[in-house]
Amino acid sequence: QAQLVESGGGLVQPGGSLRLSCVDSGRTFSSYAMGWFRQAPGKEREFVAAISWSRSNTYYADSVKSRFTISRDIAKNTVYLQMNSLKPEDTAVYYCAAGDTTVAVSTRPNYWGQGTQVTVSS
C-alpha cells in the first residue's frame, strides 16, 4: 500500500521554478506508476504528468509539456515534478498519486497524497 507525502510547494514569481517531491513510505513504491495532478480554486482536479514504474515512459498534459519534468528515484522511494517557466495559471494544489499502470494513474489512481500548494504570483 502506498503512503504518499508531498513537499516543495510555495510562492514563486512568474517565470520561476519549483521542484515538488513525493515520498512513498509504503513498501511497494517500485511496483507503482506515479503521477501528479493539480486542482485550482473552483476547478476540477486535472492530470499533470505520469511516469511508469520502470521510468521508461512519461506522459504530460499539453498545458505543461516542455515546462514540467517528472522523474523518480527508486532508491529514495521518491517521485519529483520539476516545474520551470511557471505561469500564474499553474497556481493550484498539487497532488501525488500512485496506480498500477500509467493509464491507471492518469485516470483513476489507487492512492493520493494530501497535496502541496503552489502559488505563482508577482
Tab-separated table of C-alpha atoms in Angstrom:
chain	number	residue	atom	x	y	z
A	1	GLN	CA	0.000	0.000	0.000
A	2	ALA	CA	1.348	3.427	-0.947
A	3	GLN	CA	1.543	6.224	1.622
A	4	LEU	CA	2.303	9.448	-0.194
A	5	VAL	CA	3.577	12.726	1.262
A	6	GLU	CA	4.261	15.742	-0.939
A	7	SER	CA	6.583	18.672	-0.249
A	8	GLY	CA	8.250	21.546	-2.070
A	9	GLY	CA	5.314	23.824	-2.750
A	10	GLY	CA	5.418	27.543	-2.127
A	11	LEU	CA	5.198	31.014	-3.630
A	12	VAL	CA	7.176	31.736	-6.790
A	13	GLN	CA	7.225	34.581	-9.292
A	14	PRO	CA	6.107	34.059	-12.893
A	15	GLY	CA	8.932	32.529	-14.911
A	16	GLY	CA	10.411	30.902	-11.831
A	17	SER	CA	10.935	27.248	-10.936
A	18	LEU	CA	9.953	24.835	-8.202
A	19	ARG	CA	10.604	21.158	-7.604
A	20	LEU	CA	7.950	19.103	-5.885
A	21	SER	CA	8.780	15.850	-4.139
A	22	CYS	CA	6.584	12.955	-3.133
A	23	VAL	CA	7.855	10.272	-0.798
A	24	ASP	CA	6.136	6.914	-0.580
A	25	SER	CA	6.602	5.485	2.881
A	26	GLY	CA	4.935	2.234	1.847
A	27	ARG	CA	6.970	-0.720	0.661
A	28	THR	CA	5.667	-1.043	-2.871
A	29	PHE	CA	6.939	2.164	-4.496
A	30	SER	CA	8.889	0.451	-7.265
A	31	SER	CA	5.857	-1.501	-8.450
A	32	TYR	CA	3.574	1.510	-8.979
A	33	ALA	CA	3.273	4.008	-11.759
A	34	MET	CA	3.331	7.511	-10.266
A	35	GLY	CA	1.638	10.708	-11.248
A	36	TRP	CA	0.934	14.312	-10.407
A	37	PHE	CA	-2.396	16.107	-10.512
A	38	ARG	CA	-3.428	19.625	-9.628
A	39	GLN	CA	-6.569	21.425	-8.579
A	40	ALA	CA	-7.038	25.165	-8.893
A	41	PRO	CA	-9.708	27.028	-6.901
A	42	GLY	CA	-13.136	26.433	-8.374
A	43	LYS	CA	-11.846	23.894	-10.887
A	44	GLU	CA	-11.769	20.126	-11.124
A	45	ARG	CA	-8.650	18.160	-10.364
A	46	GLU	CA	-6.648	17.614	-13.548
A	47	PHE	CA	-3.864	15.311	-14.668
A	48	VAL	CA	-0.401	16.856	-14.954
A	49	ALA	CA	2.167	14.100	-15.506
A	50	ALA	CA	2.821	10.384	-15.059
A	51	ILE	CA	5.817	8.063	-15.068
A	52	SER	CA	5.927	4.291	-15.373
A	53	TRP	CA	7.405	2.060	-12.675
A	54	SER	CA	10.387	1.367	-14.951
A	55	ARG	CA	10.896	5.110	-15.627
A	56	SER	CA	10.934	4.357	-19.339
A	57	ASN	CA	7.659	6.119	-20.126
A	58	THR	CA	6.483	9.589	-19.191
A	59	TYR	CA	3.315	11.447	-20.088
A	60	TYR	CA	2.305	15.073	-19.725
A	61	ALA	CA	-0.734	17.263	-20.061
A	62	ASP	CA	-0.424	19.576	-23.050
A	63	SER	CA	-0.541	22.593	-20.754
A	64	VAL	CA	2.728	21.640	-19.033
A	65	LYS	CA	4.606	19.808	-21.768
A	66	SER	CA	8.153	21.186	-22.285
A	67	ARG	CA	7.951	23.090	-18.966
A	68	PHE	CA	7.494	20.309	-16.399
A	69	THR	CA	9.526	17.130	-15.958
A	70	ILE	CA	8.517	14.093	-13.909
A	71	SER	CA	11.172	11.725	-12.595
A	72	ARG	CA	11.574	9.129	-9.880
A	73	ASP	CA	14.342	7.823	-7.650
A	74	ILE	CA	13.513	4.254	-6.733
A	75	ALA	CA	16.257	4.054	-4.108
A	76	LYS	CA	14.696	7.038	-2.308
A	77	ASN	CA	11.057	5.992	-2.892
A	78	THR	CA	10.544	9.482	-4.295
A	79	VAL	CA	8.916	10.978	-7.364
A	80	TYR	CA	9.679	14.538	-8.425
A	81	LEU	CA	7.999	17.190	-10.508
A	82	GLN	CA	10.406	19.829	-11.782
A	83	MET	CA	8.397	22.880	-12.825
A	84	ASN	CA	10.041	25.572	-14.927
A	85	SER	CA	8.749	28.730	-16.598
A	86	LEU	CA	5.870	28.841	-14.155
A	87	LYS	CA	2.783	30.842	-15.016
A	88	PRO	CA	0.029	32.273	-12.792
A	89	GLU	CA	-2.337	29.664	-14.250
A	90	ASP	CA	-0.139	26.944	-12.737
A	91	THR	CA	-1.354	28.056	-9.309
A	92	ALA	CA	-3.054	25.074	-7.673
A	93	VAL	CA	-2.786	22.405	-5.025
A	94	TYR	CA	-0.588	19.679	-6.461
A	95	TYR	CA	-1.267	16.062	-5.577
A	96	CYS	CA	0.914	12.996	-5.917
A	97	ALA	CA	-0.781	9.772	-6.978
A	98	ALA	CA	0.037	6.089	-7.443
A	99	GLY	CA	-1.555	3.454	-9.644
A	100	ASP	CA	-0.937	0.102	-11.256
A	101	THR	CA	-0.104	1.497	-14.702
A	102	THR	CA	0.462	4.891	-16.292
A	103	VAL	CA	-3.024	4.725	-17.797
A	104	ALA	CA	-4.492	3.865	-14.412
A	105	VAL	CA	-2.555	6.527	-12.510
A	106	SER	CA	-3.565	9.208	-15.012
A	107	THR	CA	-7.276	8.378	-14.782
A	108	ARG	CA	-8.135	6.548	-11.564
A	109	PRO	CA	-5.220	6.436	-9.132
A	110	ASN	CA	-5.316	3.960	-6.288
A	111	TYR	CA	-3.612	6.293	-3.816
A	112	TRP	CA	-3.361	10.042	-3.228
A	113	GLY	CA	-1.146	12.323	-1.212
A	114	GLN	CA	-2.504	15.193	0.850
A	115	GLY	CA	-1.388	17.906	-1.583
A	116	THR	CA	1.005	20.851	-1.565
A	117	GLN	CA	0.135	24.424	-2.529
A	118	VAL	CA	1.900	26.110	-5.434
A	119	THR	CA	1.245	29.812	-5.954
A	120	VAL	CA	2.664	31.685	-8.938
A	121	SER	CA	2.348	35.417	-8.424
A	122	SER	CA	4.366	38.602	-8.578
